[in-house]
CSV table of C-alpha atoms and ligand atoms in Angstrom, one decimal:
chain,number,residue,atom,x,y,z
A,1414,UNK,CA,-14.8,11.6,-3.9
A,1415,UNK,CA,-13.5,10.6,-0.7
A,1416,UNK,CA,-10.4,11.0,0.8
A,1417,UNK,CA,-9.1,7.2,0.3
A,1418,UNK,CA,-9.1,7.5,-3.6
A,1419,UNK,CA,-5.9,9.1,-3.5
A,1420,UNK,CA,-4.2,6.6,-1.4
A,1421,UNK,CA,-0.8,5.7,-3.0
A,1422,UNK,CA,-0.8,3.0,-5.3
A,1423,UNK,CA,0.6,-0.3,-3.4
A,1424,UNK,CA,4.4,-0.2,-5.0
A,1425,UNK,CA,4.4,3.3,-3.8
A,1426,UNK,CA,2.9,3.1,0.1
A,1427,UNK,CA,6.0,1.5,2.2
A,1428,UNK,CA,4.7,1.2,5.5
A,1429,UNK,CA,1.3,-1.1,5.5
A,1430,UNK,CA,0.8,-0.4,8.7
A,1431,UNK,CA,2.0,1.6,11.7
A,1432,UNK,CA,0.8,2.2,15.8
A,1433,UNK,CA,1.8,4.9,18.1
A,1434,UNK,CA,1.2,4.8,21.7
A,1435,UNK,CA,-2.3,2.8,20.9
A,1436,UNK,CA,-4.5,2.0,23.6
A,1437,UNK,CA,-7.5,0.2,23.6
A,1438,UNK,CA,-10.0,-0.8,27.1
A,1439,UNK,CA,-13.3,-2.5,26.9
A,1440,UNK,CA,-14.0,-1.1,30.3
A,1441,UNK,CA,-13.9,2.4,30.2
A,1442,UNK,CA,-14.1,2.9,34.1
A,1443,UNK,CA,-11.2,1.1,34.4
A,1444,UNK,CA,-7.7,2.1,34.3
A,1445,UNK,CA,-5.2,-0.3,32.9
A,1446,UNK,CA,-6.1,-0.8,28.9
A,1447,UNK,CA,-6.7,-4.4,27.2
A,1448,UNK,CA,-4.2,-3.2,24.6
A,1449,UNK,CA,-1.3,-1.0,24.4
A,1450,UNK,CA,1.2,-0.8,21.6
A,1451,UNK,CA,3.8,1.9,22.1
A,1452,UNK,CA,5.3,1.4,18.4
A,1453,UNK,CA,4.9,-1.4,15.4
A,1454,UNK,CA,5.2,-0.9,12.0
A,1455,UNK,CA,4.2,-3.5,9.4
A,1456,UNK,CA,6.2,-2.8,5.9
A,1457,UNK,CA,4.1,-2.8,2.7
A,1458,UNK,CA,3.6,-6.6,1.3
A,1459,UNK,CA,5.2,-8.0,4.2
A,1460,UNK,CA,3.9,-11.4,5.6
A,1461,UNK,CA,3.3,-11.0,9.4
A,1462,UNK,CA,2.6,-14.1,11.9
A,1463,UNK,CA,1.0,-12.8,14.6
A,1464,UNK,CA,0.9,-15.3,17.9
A,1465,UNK,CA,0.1,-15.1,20.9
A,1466,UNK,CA,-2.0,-16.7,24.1
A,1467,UNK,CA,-5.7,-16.8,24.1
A,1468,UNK,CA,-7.2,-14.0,25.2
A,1469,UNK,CA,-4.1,-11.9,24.6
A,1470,UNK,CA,-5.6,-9.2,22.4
A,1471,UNK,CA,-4.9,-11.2,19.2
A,1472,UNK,CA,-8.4,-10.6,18.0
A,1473,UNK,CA,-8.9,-6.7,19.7
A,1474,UNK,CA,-6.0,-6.0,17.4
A,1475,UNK,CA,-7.2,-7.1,14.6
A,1476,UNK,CA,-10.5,-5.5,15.4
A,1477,UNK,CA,-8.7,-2.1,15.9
A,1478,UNK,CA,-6.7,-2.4,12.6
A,1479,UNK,CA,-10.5,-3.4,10.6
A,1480,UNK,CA,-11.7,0.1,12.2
A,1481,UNK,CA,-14.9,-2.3,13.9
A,1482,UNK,CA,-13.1,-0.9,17.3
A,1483,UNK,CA,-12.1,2.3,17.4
A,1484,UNK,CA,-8.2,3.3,19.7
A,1485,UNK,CA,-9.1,5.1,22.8
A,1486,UNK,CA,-5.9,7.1,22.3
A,1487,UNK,CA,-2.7,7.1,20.4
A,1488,UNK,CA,-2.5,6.5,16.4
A,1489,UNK,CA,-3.1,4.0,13.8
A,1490,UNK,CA,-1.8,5.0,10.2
A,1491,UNK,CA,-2.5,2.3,7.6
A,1492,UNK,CA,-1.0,3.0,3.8
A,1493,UNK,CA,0.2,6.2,5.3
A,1494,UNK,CA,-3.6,7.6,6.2
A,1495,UNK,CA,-4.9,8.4,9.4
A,1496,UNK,CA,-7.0,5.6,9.6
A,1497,UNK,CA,-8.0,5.9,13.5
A,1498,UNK,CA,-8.8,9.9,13.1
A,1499,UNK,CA,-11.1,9.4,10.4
A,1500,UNK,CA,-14.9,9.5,10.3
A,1501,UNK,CA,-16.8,6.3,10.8
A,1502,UNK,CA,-18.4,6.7,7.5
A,1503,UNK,CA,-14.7,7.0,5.9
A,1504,UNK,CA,-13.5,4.3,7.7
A,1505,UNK,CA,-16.3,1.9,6.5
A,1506,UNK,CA,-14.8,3.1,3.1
A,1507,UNK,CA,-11.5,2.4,3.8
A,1508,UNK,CA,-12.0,-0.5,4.7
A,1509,UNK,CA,-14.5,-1.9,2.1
A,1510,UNK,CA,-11.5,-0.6,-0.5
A,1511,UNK,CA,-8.1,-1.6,1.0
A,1512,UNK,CA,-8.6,-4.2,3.6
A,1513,UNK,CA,-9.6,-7.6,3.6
A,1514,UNK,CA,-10.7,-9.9,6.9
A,1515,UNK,CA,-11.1,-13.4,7.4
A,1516,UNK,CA,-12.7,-13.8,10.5
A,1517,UNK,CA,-12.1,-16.9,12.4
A,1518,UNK,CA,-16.1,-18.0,12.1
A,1519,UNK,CA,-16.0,-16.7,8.7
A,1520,UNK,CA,-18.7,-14.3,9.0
A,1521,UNK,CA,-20.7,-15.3,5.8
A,1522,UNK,CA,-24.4,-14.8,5.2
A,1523,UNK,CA,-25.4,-18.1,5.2
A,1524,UNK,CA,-28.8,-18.0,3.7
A,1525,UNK,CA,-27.1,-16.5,1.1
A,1526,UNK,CA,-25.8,-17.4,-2.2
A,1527,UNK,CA,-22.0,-17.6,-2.2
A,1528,UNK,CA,-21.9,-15.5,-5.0
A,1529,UNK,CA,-23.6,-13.1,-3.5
A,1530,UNK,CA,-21.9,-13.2,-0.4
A,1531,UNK,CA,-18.6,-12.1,-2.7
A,1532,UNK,CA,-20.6,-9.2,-4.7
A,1533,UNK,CA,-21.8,-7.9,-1.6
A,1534,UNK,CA,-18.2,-6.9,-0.3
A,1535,UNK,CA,-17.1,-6.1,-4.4
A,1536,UNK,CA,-19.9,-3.6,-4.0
A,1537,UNK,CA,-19.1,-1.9,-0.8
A,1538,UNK,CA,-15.5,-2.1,-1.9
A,1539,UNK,CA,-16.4,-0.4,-5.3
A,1540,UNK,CA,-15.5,-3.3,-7.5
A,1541,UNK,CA,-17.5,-3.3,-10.8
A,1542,UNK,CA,-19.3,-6.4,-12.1
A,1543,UNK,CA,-16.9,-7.3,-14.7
A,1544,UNK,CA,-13.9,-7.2,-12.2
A,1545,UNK,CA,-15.8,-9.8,-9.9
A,1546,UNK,CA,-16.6,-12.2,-12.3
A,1547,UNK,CA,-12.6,-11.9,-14.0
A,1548,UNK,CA,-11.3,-11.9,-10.0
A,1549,UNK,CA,-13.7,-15.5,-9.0
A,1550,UNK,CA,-12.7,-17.0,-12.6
A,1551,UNK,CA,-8.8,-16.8,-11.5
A,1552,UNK,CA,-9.9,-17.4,-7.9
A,1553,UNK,CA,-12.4,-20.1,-7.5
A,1554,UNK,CA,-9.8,-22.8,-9.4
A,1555,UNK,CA,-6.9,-21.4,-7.0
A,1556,UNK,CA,-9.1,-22.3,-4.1
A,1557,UNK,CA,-10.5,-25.4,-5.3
A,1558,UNK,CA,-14.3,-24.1,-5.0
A,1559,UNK,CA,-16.0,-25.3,-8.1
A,1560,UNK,CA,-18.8,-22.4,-10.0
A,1561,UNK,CA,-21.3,-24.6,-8.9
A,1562,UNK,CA,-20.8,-23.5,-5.5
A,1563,UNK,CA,-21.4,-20.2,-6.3
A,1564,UNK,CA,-25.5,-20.7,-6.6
A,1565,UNK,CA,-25.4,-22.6,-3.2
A,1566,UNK,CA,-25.9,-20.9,0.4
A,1567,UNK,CA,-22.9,-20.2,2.0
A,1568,UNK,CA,-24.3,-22.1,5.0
A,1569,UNK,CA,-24.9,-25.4,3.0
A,1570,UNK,CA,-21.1,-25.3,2.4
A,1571,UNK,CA,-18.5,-27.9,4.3
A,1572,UNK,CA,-16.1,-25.9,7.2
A,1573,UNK,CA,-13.4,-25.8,4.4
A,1574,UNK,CA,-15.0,-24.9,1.7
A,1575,UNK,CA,-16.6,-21.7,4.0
A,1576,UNK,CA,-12.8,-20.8,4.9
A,1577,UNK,CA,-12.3,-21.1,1.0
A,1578,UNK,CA,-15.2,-18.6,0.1
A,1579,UNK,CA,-14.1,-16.4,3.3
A,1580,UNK,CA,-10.6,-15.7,1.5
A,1581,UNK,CA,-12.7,-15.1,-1.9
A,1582,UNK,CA,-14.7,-12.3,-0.6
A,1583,UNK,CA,-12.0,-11.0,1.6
A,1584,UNK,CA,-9.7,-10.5,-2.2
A,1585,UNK,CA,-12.2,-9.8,-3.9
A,1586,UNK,CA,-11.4,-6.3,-4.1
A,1587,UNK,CA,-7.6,-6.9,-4.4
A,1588,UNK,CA,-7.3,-5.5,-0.3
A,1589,UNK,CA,-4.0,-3.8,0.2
A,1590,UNK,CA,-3.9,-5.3,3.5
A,1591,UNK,CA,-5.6,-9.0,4.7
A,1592,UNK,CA,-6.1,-9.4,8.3
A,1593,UNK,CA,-6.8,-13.6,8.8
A,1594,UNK,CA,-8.1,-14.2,12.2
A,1595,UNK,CA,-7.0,-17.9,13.1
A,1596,UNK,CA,-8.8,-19.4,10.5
A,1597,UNK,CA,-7.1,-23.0,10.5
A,1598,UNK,CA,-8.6,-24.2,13.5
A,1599,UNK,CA,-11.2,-26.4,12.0
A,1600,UNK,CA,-8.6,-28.2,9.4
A,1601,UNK,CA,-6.6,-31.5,9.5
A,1602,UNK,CA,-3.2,-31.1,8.8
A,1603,UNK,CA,-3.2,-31.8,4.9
A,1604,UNK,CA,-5.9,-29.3,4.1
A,1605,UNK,CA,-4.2,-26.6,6.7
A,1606,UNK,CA,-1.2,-26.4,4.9
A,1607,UNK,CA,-3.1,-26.8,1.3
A,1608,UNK,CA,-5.1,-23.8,2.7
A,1609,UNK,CA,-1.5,-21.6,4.0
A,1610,UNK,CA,-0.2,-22.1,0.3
A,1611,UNK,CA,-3.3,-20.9,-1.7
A,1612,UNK,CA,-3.2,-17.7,1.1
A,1613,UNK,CA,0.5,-16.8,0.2
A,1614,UNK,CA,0.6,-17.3,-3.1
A,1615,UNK,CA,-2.5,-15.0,-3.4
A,1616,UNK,CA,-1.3,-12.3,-1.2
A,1617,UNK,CA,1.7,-12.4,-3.1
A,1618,UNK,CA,-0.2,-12.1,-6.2
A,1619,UNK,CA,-2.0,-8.8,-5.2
A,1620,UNK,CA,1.1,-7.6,-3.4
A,1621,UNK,CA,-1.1,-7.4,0.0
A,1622,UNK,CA,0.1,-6.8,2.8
A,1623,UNK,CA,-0.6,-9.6,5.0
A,1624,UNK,CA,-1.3,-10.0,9.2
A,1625,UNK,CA,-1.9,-13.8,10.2
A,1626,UNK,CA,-2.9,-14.4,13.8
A,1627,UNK,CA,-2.5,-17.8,15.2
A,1628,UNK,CA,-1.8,-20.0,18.5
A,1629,UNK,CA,-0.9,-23.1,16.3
A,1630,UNK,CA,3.2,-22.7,16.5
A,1631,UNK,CA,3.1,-25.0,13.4
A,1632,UNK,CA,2.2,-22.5,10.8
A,1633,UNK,CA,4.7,-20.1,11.7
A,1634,UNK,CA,7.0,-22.3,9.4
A,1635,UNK,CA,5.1,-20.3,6.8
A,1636,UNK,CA,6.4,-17.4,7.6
A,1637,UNK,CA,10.0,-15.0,8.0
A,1638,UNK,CA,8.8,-12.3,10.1
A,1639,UNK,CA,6.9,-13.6,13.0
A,1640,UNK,CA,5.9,-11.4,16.2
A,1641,UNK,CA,4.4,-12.9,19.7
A,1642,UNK,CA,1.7,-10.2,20.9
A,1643,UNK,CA,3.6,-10.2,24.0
A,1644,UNK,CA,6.3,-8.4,22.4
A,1645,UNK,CA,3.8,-5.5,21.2
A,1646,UNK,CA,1.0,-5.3,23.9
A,1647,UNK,CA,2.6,-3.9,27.2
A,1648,UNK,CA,-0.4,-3.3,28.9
A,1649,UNK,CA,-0.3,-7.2,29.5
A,1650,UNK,CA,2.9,-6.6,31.9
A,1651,UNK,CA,4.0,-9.9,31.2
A,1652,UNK,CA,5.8,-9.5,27.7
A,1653,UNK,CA,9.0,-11.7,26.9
B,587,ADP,P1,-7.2,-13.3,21.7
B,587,ADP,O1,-7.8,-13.1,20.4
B,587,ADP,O2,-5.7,-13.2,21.8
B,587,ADP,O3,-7.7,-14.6,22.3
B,587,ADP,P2,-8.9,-11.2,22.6
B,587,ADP,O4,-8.5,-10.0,21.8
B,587,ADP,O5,-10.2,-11.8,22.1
B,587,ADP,O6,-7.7,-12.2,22.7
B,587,ADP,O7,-9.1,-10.7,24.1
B,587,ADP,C1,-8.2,-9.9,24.8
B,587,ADP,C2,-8.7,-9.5,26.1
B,587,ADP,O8,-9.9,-8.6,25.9
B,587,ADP,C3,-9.2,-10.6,27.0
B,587,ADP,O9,-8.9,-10.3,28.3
B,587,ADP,C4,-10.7,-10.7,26.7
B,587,ADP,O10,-11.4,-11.2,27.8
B,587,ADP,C5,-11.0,-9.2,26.5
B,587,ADP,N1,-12.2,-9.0,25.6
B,587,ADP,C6,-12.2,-9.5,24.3
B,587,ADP,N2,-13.4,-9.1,23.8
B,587,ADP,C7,-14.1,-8.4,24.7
B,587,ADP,C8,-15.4,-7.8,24.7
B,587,ADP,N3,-16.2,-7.8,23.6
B,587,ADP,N4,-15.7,-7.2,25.9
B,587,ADP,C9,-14.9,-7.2,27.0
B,587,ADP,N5,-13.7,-7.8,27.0
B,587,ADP,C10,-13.3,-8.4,25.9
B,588,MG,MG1,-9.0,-14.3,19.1
């Protein structure tokens, strides 16, 4: 068994997330760090907006809290585990169980069914058969994607309707915590904010925590707590 199976159960975790004195540098030989967050905490089900400049460490953040880049110092606790001390094996496990990520190119398989594109994540994350077929009937209508796309290639699939698929296979496994890395960028107006309710309603729903990163200062509307990256990443020197 490993050691995330006895992670809290969501109504009981409070904080979602939390960073001590986290530093992150692509460039080892160099000095000053891409990223540096001396303390942020992210309460359980909360709703984050996350903005910021491009090229401010938007994306390395979200990268360090999906355990793909691993904190050259300090601490990252997600749902109260020591998520940046853990093995890579265990973090792979973590984060096939409890998080969720929508990455701004979507990241499907596109030669690839669509369905199977979603069972592939259910099975890493240890979601059973049954459970993906109950979860896609009460998604797919939520996300206007008709069962007919599920035997098409995820590549054959409009820009919108790939966005649509990436949020099914990133809740597939009911994630405690959904990172969404500016995924709007492609949309008109109408089908933005068609896409912003469906995401809400759903992480409200599975009472996930949710971390939204976007430049576009219109969809902060969306959204009570809202946090430039500024704010958090000192090693920038230029924070407001
Ligand atoms: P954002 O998502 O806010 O646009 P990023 O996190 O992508 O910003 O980038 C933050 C900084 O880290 C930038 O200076 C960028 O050039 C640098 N960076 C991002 N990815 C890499 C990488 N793979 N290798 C080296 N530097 C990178
Ligand atoms: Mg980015």
């Amino acid at each position: 068994m490993d050691s995330t199976s006895d992670i809290k159960s969501k109504q009981q975790v409070e904080l979602a997330i939390k960073l001590e004195n986290m530093s992150y540098k692509y460039d080892k030989t160099r000095i000053k760090p891409d990223l540096f967050v001396a303390d942020w905490q992210v309460q359980a089900r909360q709703h984050v907006f996350l903005k910021g400049e491009s090229g401010s460490g938007k994306t390395t953040l979200l990268n360090l809290l999906a355990g793909v880049l691993v904190p050259n110092s300090g601490e990252i606790t997600l749902l109260g585990e020591p998520f940046s001390q853990l093995s890579p094996q265990k973090i792979d496990a973590f984060r096939a169980k409890h998080i969720g990520v929508v990455y701004q190119q979507f990241n499907l398989i596109p030669f690839v069914s669509v369905l199977k594109n979603v069972q592939l994540a259910a099975h890493f994350g240890g979601t059973c058969a049954d459970q993906v077929e109950q979860t896609l009937a009460d998604l797919l209508p939520k996300l206007a994607l008709s069962t007919d796309c599920l035997r098409q290639a995820a590549g054959e699939l409009s820009v919108g309707q790939q966005q649509r698929v990436a949020i099914a296979r990133a809740l597939i496994n009911h994630p405690d915590i959904l990172l969404v890395d500016e995924p709007t960028s492609a949309l008109d107006s109408a089908a933005r904010d068609a896409f912003m309710e469906v995401l809400l309603a759903l992480c409200n729903k599975f009472n996930t925590t949710l971390l939204f990163v976007s430049h576009d200062p219109q969809l902060q509307e969306y959204f009570k707590s809202r946090i430039n990256i500024a704010e958090l990443n000192t090693a920038q020197g230029d924070a407001i």
